[in-house]
Short mmCIF file of C-alpha atoms in Angstrom, two decimals:
data_model
loop_
_atom_site.label_atom_id
_atom_site.label_comp_id
_atom_site.label_asym_id
_atom_site.label_seq_id
_atom_site.Cartn_x
_atom_site.Cartn_y
_atom_site.Cartn_z
CA MET Y 208 172.22 -50.36 -169.00
CA GLY Y 209 174.94 -51.55 -166.72
CA PRO Y 210 177.68 -49.42 -165.14
CA GLY Y 211 180.31 -51.10 -167.41
CA ARG Y 212 178.62 -49.70 -170.51
CA ASN Y 213 178.24 -46.20 -168.89
CA ALA Y 214 181.97 -46.24 -168.09
CA LEU Y 215 182.77 -47.41 -171.71
CA ARG Y 216 180.78 -44.49 -173.07
CA THR Y 217 182.33 -41.93 -170.81
CA SER Y 218 185.85 -43.23 -171.67
CA ALA Y 219 185.18 -43.24 -175.34
CA VAL Y 220 183.58 -39.70 -175.34
CA GLY Y 221 186.71 -38.55 -173.59
CA ALA Y 222 189.13 -40.01 -176.23
CA VAL Y 223 187.10 -38.87 -179.23
CA SER Y 224 186.63 -35.39 -177.72
CA ALA Y 225 190.23 -34.96 -176.89
CA THR Y 226 191.16 -36.03 -180.48
CA LEU Y 227 188.78 -33.64 -182.12
CA ILE Y 228 189.54 -30.73 -179.92
CA ALA Y 229 193.37 -31.11 -180.44
CA ALA Y 230 192.59 -31.10 -184.17
CA ALA Y 231 190.22 -28.13 -183.91
CA GLY Y 232 193.23 -26.30 -182.34
CA LEU Y 233 195.78 -26.98 -185.19
CA GLY Y 234 196.54 -23.81 -186.96
CA SER Y 235 194.13 -21.88 -184.69
CA ALA Y 236 196.19 -20.87 -181.64
CA PRO Y 237 195.10 -17.32 -181.60
CA ALA Y 238 191.59 -18.42 -181.53
CA ALA Y 239 192.37 -20.96 -178.86
CA GLN Y 240 193.83 -18.50 -176.65
CA ALA Y 241 190.67 -16.35 -176.91
CA ALA Y 242 188.38 -19.10 -175.39
CA GLY Y 243 186.43 -17.81 -172.56
CA GLY Y 244 186.67 -14.20 -173.71
CA ALA Y 245 183.90 -12.03 -175.11
CA GLY Y 246 184.20 -13.43 -178.59
CA GLY Y 247 186.07 -15.98 -180.62
CA GLY Y 248 186.08 -18.63 -177.87
CA ILE Y 249 184.28 -21.96 -177.26
CA ARG Y 250 181.38 -22.23 -174.83
CA PHE Y 251 179.95 -25.49 -173.64
CA VAL Y 252 176.37 -25.30 -172.82
CA ASP Y 253 173.33 -27.29 -172.09
CA ILE Y 254 170.34 -26.45 -174.23
CA ALA Y 255 166.72 -27.51 -173.45
CA GLY Y 256 165.27 -29.49 -176.50
CA ASP Y 257 161.82 -30.63 -177.14
CA GLY Y 258 160.05 -31.47 -173.90
CA GLY Y 259 162.97 -30.07 -171.98
CA THR Y 260 165.46 -32.77 -172.96
CA PRO Y 261 168.84 -31.56 -172.22
CA LEU Y 262 171.24 -31.32 -175.31
CA LYS Y 263 174.91 -30.91 -174.94
CA ALA Y 264 176.17 -28.17 -177.17
CA ASN Y 265 179.10 -25.94 -178.00
CA VAL Y 266 179.05 -22.39 -179.22
CA VAL Y 267 181.62 -20.58 -181.16
CA THR Y 268 181.45 -16.93 -182.05
CA PRO Y 269 183.55 -14.66 -184.17
CA ALA Y 270 186.44 -12.90 -182.59
CA GLY Y 271 185.50 -9.59 -181.23
CA ALA Y 272 181.79 -10.33 -181.05
CA ASP Y 273 180.54 -7.99 -178.44
CA GLY Y 274 176.78 -7.88 -179.12
CA THR Y 275 176.79 -4.71 -181.15
CA ARG Y 276 176.18 -6.63 -184.47
CA ALA Y 277 174.50 -9.75 -185.53
CA TYR Y 278 176.17 -12.60 -187.43
CA PRO Y 279 174.68 -15.49 -189.64
CA LEU Y 280 174.17 -18.55 -187.64
CA VAL Y 281 175.01 -22.19 -188.57
CA VAL Y 282 173.59 -25.06 -186.55
CA LEU Y 283 175.46 -28.45 -186.68
CA PRO Y 284 173.73 -31.62 -185.48
CA THR Y 285 176.16 -34.35 -184.81
CA SER Y 286 176.58 -37.62 -186.78
CA TRP Y 287 175.30 -40.94 -185.66
CA GLY Y 288 177.46 -42.03 -182.60
CA LEU Y 289 179.73 -39.02 -182.59
CA PRO Y 290 180.07 -36.49 -179.57
CA GLN Y 291 179.39 -32.89 -179.48
CA VAL Y 292 182.95 -31.90 -180.48
CA GLU Y 293 182.73 -33.38 -183.76
CA TYR Y 294 182.50 -30.13 -185.74
CA LEU Y 295 184.82 -27.95 -183.73
CA ALA Y 296 187.61 -27.62 -186.39
CA GLN Y 297 184.91 -26.47 -188.88
CA ALA Y 298 183.04 -24.44 -186.28
CA ARG Y 299 186.25 -22.43 -185.72
CA LYS Y 300 186.72 -21.80 -189.48
CA LEU Y 301 183.13 -20.64 -189.90
CA ALA Y 302 183.43 -18.38 -186.85
CA ASN Y 303 186.61 -16.92 -188.20
CA SER Y 304 184.64 -16.15 -191.32
CA GLY Y 305 182.01 -14.38 -189.35
CA TYR Y 306 179.46 -16.93 -188.40
CA VAL Y 307 177.94 -17.77 -185.07
CA VAL Y 308 178.06 -21.68 -184.83
CA VAL Y 309 176.21 -23.85 -182.40
CA GLY Y 310 177.09 -27.52 -182.75
CA TYR Y 311 174.95 -30.00 -180.47
CA ASN Y 312 174.75 -33.65 -179.62
CA VAL Y 313 171.50 -34.99 -180.89
CA ARG Y 314 169.17 -36.70 -178.49
CA GLY Y 315 169.76 -40.06 -177.36
CA PHE Y 316 173.63 -40.13 -177.77
CA TRP Y 317 176.47 -39.53 -175.55
CA GLN Y 318 175.74 -37.01 -172.79
CA SER Y 319 172.59 -35.56 -174.24
CA GLY Y 320 169.26 -36.78 -172.77
CA GLY Y 321 166.35 -38.74 -174.32
CA GLN Y 322 166.55 -41.87 -176.52
CA ILE Y 323 167.53 -42.16 -180.08
CA GLU Y 324 164.53 -41.15 -182.28
CA VAL Y 325 166.37 -41.67 -185.76
CA ALA Y 326 165.40 -38.31 -187.15
CA GLY Y 327 161.93 -38.47 -185.75
CA PRO Y 328 159.80 -35.59 -184.82
CA PRO Y 329 161.55 -34.92 -181.59
CA ASP Y 330 164.76 -34.51 -183.48
CA THR Y 331 163.23 -31.97 -185.78
CA ALA Y 332 161.74 -30.12 -182.80
CA ASP Y 333 165.08 -30.25 -181.10
CA ALA Y 334 166.70 -28.37 -184.07
CA SER Y 335 164.17 -25.61 -183.79
CA LYS Y 336 164.73 -25.39 -179.90
CA VAL Y 337 168.38 -25.07 -180.62
CA ILE Y 338 167.82 -22.17 -183.00
CA ASP Y 339 165.52 -20.41 -180.45
CA TRP Y 340 168.25 -20.72 -177.92
CA ALA Y 341 170.96 -19.32 -180.24
CA LEU Y 342 168.81 -16.38 -181.17
CA ALA Y 343 168.23 -15.64 -177.50
CA ASN Y 344 171.82 -16.20 -176.16
CA THR Y 345 174.20 -15.29 -179.13
CA PRO Y 346 174.64 -12.48 -181.56
CA ALA Y 347 172.89 -14.45 -184.28
CA ASP Y 348 170.98 -12.90 -187.11
CA PRO Y 349 167.26 -14.31 -187.25
CA GLY Y 350 167.13 -13.89 -190.94
CA LYS Y 351 170.36 -15.56 -191.83
CA ILE Y 352 170.21 -19.12 -190.32
CA GLY Y 353 171.82 -22.29 -191.91
CA MET Y 354 172.14 -25.82 -191.00
CA ALA Y 355 174.73 -28.45 -191.84
CA GLY Y 356 175.82 -32.01 -190.82
CA VAL Y 357 177.43 -35.25 -191.84
CA SER Y 358 175.37 -38.37 -192.10
CA TYR Y 359 172.63 -38.25 -189.31
CA GLY Y 360 173.37 -34.54 -189.05
CA ALA Y 361 172.70 -34.26 -192.68
CA GLY Y 362 169.22 -35.86 -192.52
CA ILE Y 363 168.25 -33.89 -189.39
CA SER Y 364 169.29 -30.69 -191.04
CA LEU Y 365 167.13 -31.33 -194.13
CA LEU Y 366 164.08 -32.41 -192.10
CA ALA Y 367 164.52 -29.39 -189.84
CA ALA Y 368 164.65 -26.96 -192.89
CA ALA Y 369 161.50 -28.61 -194.14
CA HIS Y 370 159.76 -27.88 -190.95
CA ASP Y 371 161.29 -24.51 -189.90
CA ARG Y 372 161.17 -21.83 -192.47
CA ARG Y 373 163.81 -19.81 -190.61
CA VAL Y 374 166.49 -22.19 -192.01
CA LYS Y 375 167.52 -20.43 -195.27
CA ALA Y 376 170.37 -22.75 -196.41
CA VAL Y 377 171.55 -26.34 -195.84
CA ALA Y 378 174.47 -28.44 -196.57
CA ALA Y 379 173.60 -32.21 -196.14
CA LEU Y 380 176.85 -34.20 -196.32
CA SER Y 381 176.64 -37.87 -196.74
CA GLY Y 382 173.10 -37.94 -195.77
CA TRP Y 383 169.84 -39.48 -197.02
CA ALA Y 384 166.77 -38.31 -198.66
CA ASP Y 385 164.86 -41.75 -198.68
CA LEU Y 386 165.69 -43.66 -195.51
CA ILE Y 387 163.88 -46.95 -196.71
CA ASP Y 388 165.57 -46.70 -200.17
CA SER Y 389 168.89 -46.40 -198.38
CA ILE Y 390 168.93 -49.53 -196.21
CA TYR Y 391 166.03 -51.47 -197.73
CA SER Y 392 166.29 -50.84 -201.50
CA ASN Y 393 164.35 -53.10 -203.69
CA ARG Y 394 162.96 -54.82 -200.57
CA THR Y 395 166.49 -56.12 -199.65
CA GLN Y 396 167.81 -55.58 -196.26
CA HIS Y 397 171.47 -53.96 -196.46
CA ALA Y 398 172.69 -56.10 -193.42
CA GLN Y 399 176.20 -54.89 -192.97
CA ALA Y 400 175.27 -51.21 -193.11
CA ALA Y 401 172.31 -51.77 -190.72
CA ALA Y 402 174.54 -53.73 -188.30
CA VAL Y 403 177.13 -50.89 -188.13
CA LEU Y 404 174.30 -48.40 -187.37
CA ASP Y 405 172.73 -50.71 -184.84
CA GLY Y 406 176.06 -51.49 -183.05
CA ALA Y 407 177.15 -47.94 -182.91
CA GLY Y 408 173.81 -46.83 -181.62
CA ARG Y 409 173.95 -49.55 -178.73
CA LEU Y 410 177.54 -48.49 -177.81
CA THR Y 411 177.27 -44.75 -177.94
CA GLY Y 412 173.60 -44.19 -177.30
CA ARG Y 413 170.18 -45.28 -175.93
CA PRO Y 414 167.91 -46.93 -178.53
CA GLY Y 415 164.25 -46.67 -177.32
CA PRO Y 416 161.77 -49.48 -177.63
CA GLU Y 417 160.63 -48.42 -181.13
CA LEU Y 418 164.07 -48.41 -182.67
CA ARG Y 419 164.82 -51.81 -181.01
CA GLN Y 420 161.67 -53.18 -182.71
CA VAL Y 421 162.56 -51.74 -185.93
CA PHE Y 422 165.88 -53.32 -185.86
CA SER Y 423 164.34 -56.73 -184.71
CA ASP Y 424 161.90 -56.71 -187.58
CA PHE Y 425 164.56 -55.69 -190.09
CA PHE Y 426 167.00 -58.46 -189.14
CA SER Y 427 164.45 -61.11 -188.80
CA SER Y 428 162.92 -60.32 -192.19
CA ASN Y 429 159.45 -60.01 -190.61
CA LEU Y 430 157.27 -59.42 -193.66
CA SER Y 431 154.18 -58.89 -191.63
CA ARG Y 432 155.83 -55.81 -190.27
CA GLU Y 433 157.07 -54.51 -193.66
CA GLN Y 434 154.55 -51.77 -194.00
CA ASN Y 435 155.28 -50.46 -190.59
CA LEU Y 436 159.07 -50.27 -191.53
CA ILE Y 437 158.28 -48.41 -194.69
CA ASP Y 438 155.89 -46.01 -192.77
CA TRP Y 439 158.52 -45.42 -190.02
CA GLY Y 440 161.08 -44.60 -192.63
CA ARG Y 441 158.94 -42.33 -194.82
CA LYS Y 442 158.25 -40.09 -191.72
CA ARG Y 443 162.02 -39.79 -191.25
CA SER Y 444 162.82 -39.09 -195.06
CA PRO Y 445 163.43 -35.50 -196.43
CA ALA Y 446 161.95 -36.67 -199.70
CA THR Y 447 158.55 -36.91 -197.98
CA TYR Y 448 158.74 -33.22 -197.41
CA VAL Y 449 160.33 -31.96 -200.49
CA ASP Y 450 157.22 -29.63 -201.19
CA ARG Y 451 157.89 -27.87 -197.96
CA LEU Y 452 161.63 -27.21 -198.81
CA ASN Y 453 160.42 -26.02 -202.32
CA ARG Y 454 157.82 -23.71 -200.72
CA ASN Y 455 160.40 -22.40 -198.30
CA GLY Y 456 162.87 -21.73 -201.03
CA THR Y 457 165.71 -23.37 -199.01
CA ALA Y 458 169.02 -23.41 -200.67
CA VAL Y 459 170.15 -26.98 -200.62
CA LEU Y 460 173.79 -28.42 -201.12
CA LEU Y 461 173.85 -32.29 -201.18
CA ALA Y 462 177.21 -34.13 -201.28
CA ASN Y 463 177.78 -37.85 -201.19
CA ALA Y 464 180.14 -40.55 -202.15
CA TRP Y 465 179.71 -42.91 -205.04
CA GLY Y 466 180.62 -46.07 -202.90
CA ASP Y 467 178.55 -44.97 -199.79
CA THR Y 468 177.33 -48.31 -198.38
CA VAL Y 469 175.00 -46.75 -195.92
CA PHE Y 470 173.13 -44.09 -198.12
CA SER Y 471 173.45 -44.93 -201.83
CA PRO Y 472 173.88 -41.96 -204.29
CA ASN Y 473 170.74 -42.77 -206.15
CA GLN Y 474 168.35 -41.47 -203.63
CA TYR Y 475 170.23 -38.20 -203.37
CA ALA Y 476 170.20 -37.87 -207.18
CA ARG Y 477 166.50 -38.33 -207.31
CA PHE Y 478 165.87 -35.79 -204.44
CA TYR Y 479 167.95 -33.23 -206.14
CA GLU Y 480 165.85 -33.41 -209.24
CA GLU Y 481 162.73 -32.81 -207.22
CA LEU Y 482 164.14 -29.67 -205.57
CA THR Y 483 163.07 -26.37 -207.22
CA GLY Y 484 164.95 -23.88 -205.19
CA PRO Y 485 168.65 -23.10 -205.33
CA LYS Y 486 170.50 -26.35 -205.26
CA ARG Y 487 173.78 -28.13 -205.76
CA LEU Y 488 174.77 -31.94 -206.06
CA GLU Y 489 178.31 -33.24 -205.53
CA PHE Y 490 179.49 -36.86 -205.73
CA ARG Y 491 183.10 -37.90 -205.00
CA PRO Y 492 184.85 -41.27 -204.63
CA GLY Y 493 184.74 -42.97 -201.20
CA ASP Y 494 182.31 -44.57 -198.65
CA HIS Y 495 180.10 -43.08 -196.11
CA ALA Y 496 181.38 -39.82 -194.74
CA THR Y 497 184.86 -40.55 -195.95
CA ALA Y 498 184.99 -37.61 -198.29
CA GLU Y 499 184.28 -35.18 -195.39
CA LEU Y 500 186.40 -36.90 -192.80
CA THR Y 501 189.69 -34.95 -193.28
CA GLY Y 502 187.70 -31.69 -192.73
CA LEU Y 503 186.64 -32.73 -189.21
CA PHE Y 504 190.37 -32.56 -188.31
CA GLY Y 505 190.79 -29.16 -189.78
CA LEU Y 506 192.66 -30.22 -192.87
CA PRO Y 507 191.94 -28.96 -196.28
CA ASN Y 508 188.71 -30.42 -197.67
CA ASP Y 509 186.74 -29.84 -200.84
CA VAL Y 510 183.43 -30.71 -199.31
CA TRP Y 511 183.76 -28.23 -196.44
CA SER Y 512 185.23 -25.63 -198.63
CA ASP Y 513 182.05 -25.78 -200.75
CA THR Y 514 179.94 -25.81 -197.70
CA GLY Y 515 181.53 -22.56 -196.59
CA ARG Y 516 181.15 -21.01 -199.96
CA TRP Y 517 177.48 -22.10 -199.94
CA PHE Y 518 176.77 -20.44 -196.74
CA ASP Y 519 178.68 -17.21 -197.71
CA HIS Y 520 176.54 -16.72 -200.76
CA TYR Y 521 172.97 -17.76 -199.41
CA LEU Y 522 173.43 -16.59 -195.88
CA LYS Y 523 175.90 -13.55 -196.13
CA GLY Y 524 175.03 -12.54 -199.67
CA GLU Y 525 178.53 -12.67 -201.01
CA ASP Y 526 178.96 -12.74 -204.84
CA ASN Y 527 181.45 -15.61 -204.81
CA GLY Y 528 179.97 -17.33 -208.17
CA VAL Y 529 178.74 -20.39 -206.43
CA ASP Y 530 175.31 -19.75 -207.75
CA ARG Y 531 176.61 -19.42 -211.40
CA GLU Y 532 178.69 -22.57 -211.47
CA ARG Y 533 177.29 -25.81 -212.94
CA PRO Y 534 175.20 -27.17 -210.07
CA VAL Y 535 176.14 -30.84 -210.51
CA ARG Y 536 179.64 -31.48 -209.63
CA LEU Y 537 181.27 -34.96 -209.98
CA LYS Y 538 184.60 -36.34 -209.30
CA SER Y 539 185.35 -39.61 -211.28
CA ARG Y 540 186.57 -42.68 -209.46
CA SER Y 541 189.15 -43.22 -212.26
CA THR Y 542 190.64 -39.92 -213.02
CA GLY Y 543 190.03 -38.00 -209.63
CA GLY Y 544 189.18 -34.91 -211.82
CA TYR Y 545 186.02 -32.82 -211.27
CA GLU Y 546 183.37 -32.48 -213.99
CA GLY Y 547 180.46 -29.98 -214.04
CA TYR Y 548 176.95 -30.57 -215.50
CA PRO Y 549 173.84 -28.34 -215.79
CA ASP Y 550 171.66 -31.01 -214.16
CA TRP Y 551 171.59 -34.71 -213.20
CA LYS Y 552 170.01 -35.85 -216.50
CA SER Y 553 173.00 -34.45 -218.50
CA VAL Y 554 175.31 -36.61 -216.55
CA GLY Y 555 174.88 -39.72 -218.79
CA ALA Y 556 174.02 -37.74 -221.85
CA THR Y 557 174.24 -40.94 -224.04
CA THR Y 558 173.50 -44.57 -223.35
CA ARG Y 559 174.76 -47.97 -224.69
CA LYS Y 560 172.67 -51.12 -224.41
CA ILE Y 561 174.24 -54.51 -223.70
CA ALA Y 562 171.93 -57.18 -224.80
CA LEU Y 563 171.22 -59.98 -222.22
CA GLY Y 564 170.36 -62.58 -224.63
CA GLY Y 565 169.55 -66.32 -224.47
CA THR Y 566 168.15 -68.24 -221.50
CA THR Y 567 170.33 -68.92 -218.36
CA THR Y 568 169.38 -70.78 -215.23
CA ILE Y 569 171.30 -70.48 -212.01
CA ARG Y 570 171.02 -72.09 -208.60
CA THR Y 571 170.62 -70.13 -205.55
CA ASN Y 572 172.09 -70.08 -201.95
CA VAL Y 573 175.77 -70.04 -202.86
CA ASP Y 574 177.98 -66.99 -203.20
CA SER Y 575 179.60 -67.21 -206.70
CA GLY Y 576 182.40 -64.99 -205.70
CA ALA Y 577 181.00 -61.90 -207.35
CA ASP Y 578 180.48 -59.63 -204.29
CA GLY Y 579 180.00 -55.87 -203.56
CA GLY Y 580 182.85 -55.95 -201.13
CA VAL Y 581 182.87 -55.17 -197.41
CA VAL Y 582 181.07 -52.17 -195.91
CA PHE Y 583 183.42 -49.14 -195.65
CA LEU Y 584 186.60 -51.01 -196.48
CA SER Y 585 186.07 -51.78 -200.09
CA SER Y 586 184.83 -48.34 -201.14
CA ILE Y 587 187.65 -46.63 -199.00
CA LEU Y 588 190.25 -48.77 -200.88
CA ASP Y 589 188.80 -47.58 -204.07
CA GLN Y 590 188.86 -44.01 -202.88
CA LEU Y 591 192.51 -44.21 -201.90
CA THR Y 592 194.05 -46.69 -204.34
CA ARG Y 593 191.38 -47.01 -207.04
CA THR Y 594 191.16 -50.71 -206.22
CA PRO Y 595 187.53 -51.68 -206.23
CA PRO Y 596 186.18 -55.31 -205.46
CA MET Y 597 187.42 -57.61 -208.12
CA ALA Y 598 186.42 -61.19 -209.69
CA SER Y 599 187.81 -63.39 -212.39
CA ILE Y 600 184.93 -63.29 -214.77
CA PRO Y 601 186.03 -66.54 -216.72
CA LEU Y 602 186.18 -68.44 -213.38
CA LEU Y 603 182.88 -67.60 -212.01
CA PRO Y 604 180.90 -70.77 -211.65
CA ARG Y 605 178.04 -70.68 -214.17
CA THR Y 606 175.95 -72.86 -211.91
CA TRP Y 607 175.71 -69.97 -209.43
CA ALA Y 608 176.22 -66.90 -211.68
CA ALA Y 609 174.66 -65.68 -214.89
CA VAL Y 610 177.23 -63.79 -217.10
CA TRP Y 611 176.85 -61.52 -220.18
CA GLN Y 612 179.61 -59.50 -221.68
CA SER Y 613 179.88 -56.69 -224.36
CA GLY Y 614 182.43 -56.86 -227.12
CA LYS Y 615 185.89 -55.13 -226.65
CA TYR Y 616 185.61 -51.35 -226.83
CA THR Y 617 188.00 -49.69 -229.17
CA SER Y 618 187.85 -46.35 -227.09
CA GLY Y 619 187.43 -45.72 -223.50
CA GLN Y 620 183.96 -45.60 -222.14
CA ARG Y 621 183.18 -42.96 -219.51
CA VAL Y 622 180.37 -44.48 -217.40
CA ARG Y 623 178.35 -41.69 -215.58
CA GLY Y 624 175.11 -41.98 -213.77
CA THR Y 625 172.88 -44.88 -213.27
CA ALA Y 626 172.96 -48.15 -215.17
CA ARG Y 627 169.66 -50.04 -215.48
CA VAL Y 628 168.99 -53.59 -215.78
CA HIS Y 629 165.77 -54.99 -217.65
CA THR Y 630 165.18 -58.73 -217.75
CA THR Y 631 162.61 -61.39 -217.37
CA VAL Y 632 162.88 -63.85 -214.38
CA THR Y 633 161.25 -67.06 -213.88
CA ALA Y 634 161.74 -68.56 -210.28
CA THR Y 635 160.91 -72.03 -208.87
CA LYS Y 636 159.83 -70.42 -205.46
CA GLU Y 637 157.63 -67.56 -204.59
CA SER Y 638 160.45 -65.38 -202.94
CA GLY Y 639 163.99 -64.83 -203.97
CA THR Y 640 166.89 -62.45 -204.12
CA LEU Y 641 169.39 -61.61 -206.97
CA VAL Y 642 172.34 -59.25 -207.13
CA ALA Y 643 173.45 -57.65 -210.24
CA TYR Y 644 176.97 -56.44 -210.78
CA LEU Y 645 178.54 -54.42 -213.55
CA TYR Y 646 182.31 -55.24 -214.11
CA ASP Y 647 184.92 -53.69 -216.13
CA VAL Y 648 186.78 -56.65 -217.56
CA GLY Y 649 190.37 -56.42 -218.71
CA PRO Y 650 192.24 -58.58 -221.31
CA LEU Y 651 193.00 -61.44 -218.84
CA GLY Y 652 189.41 -61.56 -217.57
CA LEU Y 653 189.86 -59.70 -214.24
CA GLY Y 654 186.83 -57.77 -213.52
CA LYS Y 655 186.72 -54.53 -211.43
CA LEU Y 656 183.40 -53.66 -209.92
CA VAL Y 657 181.82 -50.67 -211.58
CA SER Y 658 178.44 -50.86 -209.81
CA ASN Y 659 175.96 -53.23 -208.25
CA ALA Y 660 172.54 -53.44 -206.61
CA PRO Y 661 170.24 -56.09 -205.06
CA TYR Y 662 166.76 -56.96 -205.84
CA THR Y 663 164.28 -59.13 -203.82
CA PHE Y 664 160.82 -60.44 -204.78
CA HIS Y 665 157.92 -62.06 -202.74
CA GLY Y 666 154.64 -63.58 -203.57
CA ARG Y 667 155.53 -64.55 -207.13
CA THR Y 668 153.93 -67.65 -208.76
CA PRO Y 669 156.50 -70.33 -209.25
CA GLY Y 670 157.14 -71.01 -212.92
CA LYS Y 671 155.58 -67.82 -214.02
CA PRO Y 672 157.89 -65.22 -215.70
CA PHE Y 673 157.92 -61.61 -214.41
CA GLY Y 674 159.77 -58.52 -215.41
CA VAL Y 675 162.43 -57.02 -213.40
CA ASP Y 676 163.70 -53.39 -213.63
CA LEU Y 677 166.64 -52.56 -211.48
CA GLU Y 678 168.74 -49.46 -211.05
CA LEU Y 679 172.27 -50.12 -210.19
CA PHE Y 680 173.96 -47.73 -207.82
CA SER Y 681 175.07 -44.43 -209.62
CA THR Y 682 178.69 -44.01 -210.21
CA ALA Y 683 181.43 -42.33 -212.46
CA TYR Y 684 183.90 -44.75 -213.71
CA ASP Y 685 186.13 -44.99 -216.95
CA VAL Y 686 186.45 -48.21 -218.74
CA PRO Y 687 189.70 -48.32 -220.69
CA ALA Y 688 189.95 -48.97 -224.44
CA GLY Y 689 190.44 -52.79 -225.09
CA HIS Y 690 188.29 -53.72 -222.14
CA ARG Y 691 184.68 -55.14 -221.99
CA LEU Y 692 181.72 -54.59 -219.67
CA ALA Y 693 180.21 -57.60 -218.02
CA LEU Y 694 176.98 -58.01 -216.27
CA VAL Y 695 177.09 -60.77 -213.60
CA VAL Y 696 174.02 -61.89 -211.47
CA ASP Y 697 174.13 -64.13 -208.59
CA THR Y 698 172.05 -64.67 -205.46
CA VAL Y 699 174.23 -64.29 -202.45
CA ASP Y 700 176.21 -61.20 -201.19
CA PRO Y 701 177.54 -60.59 -197.67
CA LEU Y 702 176.36 -56.97 -197.99
CA TYR Y 703 172.65 -58.04 -198.01
CA ILE Y 704 170.13 -60.55 -196.51
CA GLU Y 705 168.97 -62.95 -199.17
CA HIS Y 706 165.61 -64.53 -199.45
CA ASN Y 707 166.14 -67.68 -201.58
CA PRO Y 708 164.62 -70.81 -200.20
CA SER Y 709 166.80 -73.76 -200.16
CA GLY Y 710 167.17 -75.40 -203.65
CA ALA Y 711 165.49 -72.53 -205.52
CA GLN Y 712 166.64 -71.74 -209.06
CA LEU Y 713 166.27 -68.51 -211.18
CA THR Y 714 165.91 -68.41 -214.93
CA PHE Y 715 166.88 -65.36 -216.87
CA SER Y 716 165.37 -65.14 -220.45
CA SER Y 717 165.08 -62.41 -223.21
CA PRO Y 718 161.64 -62.83 -224.90
CA LYS Y 719 161.34 -61.42 -228.48
CA HIS Y 720 158.56 -59.09 -227.51
CA ASP Y 721 160.46 -57.87 -224.44
CA PRO Y 722 164.23 -58.35 -224.91
CA SER Y 723 166.59 -58.15 -221.85
CA TYR Y 724 169.33 -55.67 -221.78
CA VAL Y 725 171.50 -53.36 -219.39
CA THR Y 726 171.58 -49.73 -220.39
CA VAL Y 727 174.85 -48.02 -219.56
CA PRO Y 728 174.87 -44.26 -219.27
CA LEU Y 729 177.94 -42.49 -220.87
CA ARG Y 730 179.48 -39.16 -220.90
CA GLU Y 731 179.76 -37.70 -224.32
CA GLN Y 732 183.18 -38.22 -225.77
#
């Protein structure tokens, strides 16, 4: 690593740190004046992680803490690429509510030592070392320990809780349960998302040889290394250790965004259903970590408010009703209103099938114009202005796109949950990629994207039909009366790496003994 890159990292950490520290001080002047005192201030410390690796950390304690009483402890591992001051605004709020808070920069990033392990065993061990340090050096209660984080910090928090029974409660915000299903769903590389992670890791951290090899294999579509990638990801997936979380009885809050282009909502929903302890699942409009963003600057934020209530109940024992509320809480992309459900299965209480009849053949290698958008940008626009990616359905070239449409709906259709596509495909080559899109189509034929998902196959016999079952990304979207739903399938999307050999064709059919359809989950009217 050259001196220029070190200087860039140092300058960047200074700028980001100054911004977040300033934000942490907004509305907290009395607490800020207490810095350096016996309680209520911020201490910047070095903590020895696994193997002695230095971890840069900050400690915030309640005002007036003098060692005569113990307080619940909340540990906050940083997000991918962000410095140790990321959570200072929320740490102050938690400290003002009676918590000892330790935020630390995960290994391999910024000024912490080591190399990026991508939530590997050293990261899990680091979390336990931070807890050890906090119990020895702060007035933290060993029986009341929680962890929380955004993105990377969320995944590490879940993994740490699975391996360390001292962690009683977790708030995992915009994280992952299944790492492979997140960036390699249906054997398809999520190219833009992975490129963002790779770029941020190189800019702000130190990728080790293993991570560099993983990204190399990923972007080069090295199928001979596919099982290695899967095994690597499984080791870093909280879903692999769900039995441990259940055995520990950890109280788990999961929160994510419908349009998360890094960690899709589906894998969180499946993980939630497998948890047997106290649990809560929240989905809101937006993209990766955008729902939590304002809270990092100390502004009012629903996700962080619910995180505080979660810890207040499961660490402090407060009777605030969070355990009696409906545990699945959704915010619609269309109305912006919250809805509560007893479980994930109740979200799409009824289903409607759209037949995918006839036989349709499309050519590959050309983008039809139906796309999932641009990583981050498209879902943020949808979050702020309710403007998802769009396409003119009548103008989509049928040479490159297969299109099926429902009839006009006489009443509004509240799509909730996970739409599923079942069809029969015949390919002219042994490998290929298809991308399915569900659109809300207005009277003029303009389609607004409701959901999408990619699917890749390898090793198929050319000319031999095979079945495809594909889950689209879960969502909550209201289709107005007078509109239609349309399913579009093409073979190229800038979000993903496609595997269609030059000149390949895909044929979609609906055999009588196995008809093709898309199942749309709907909220009861």
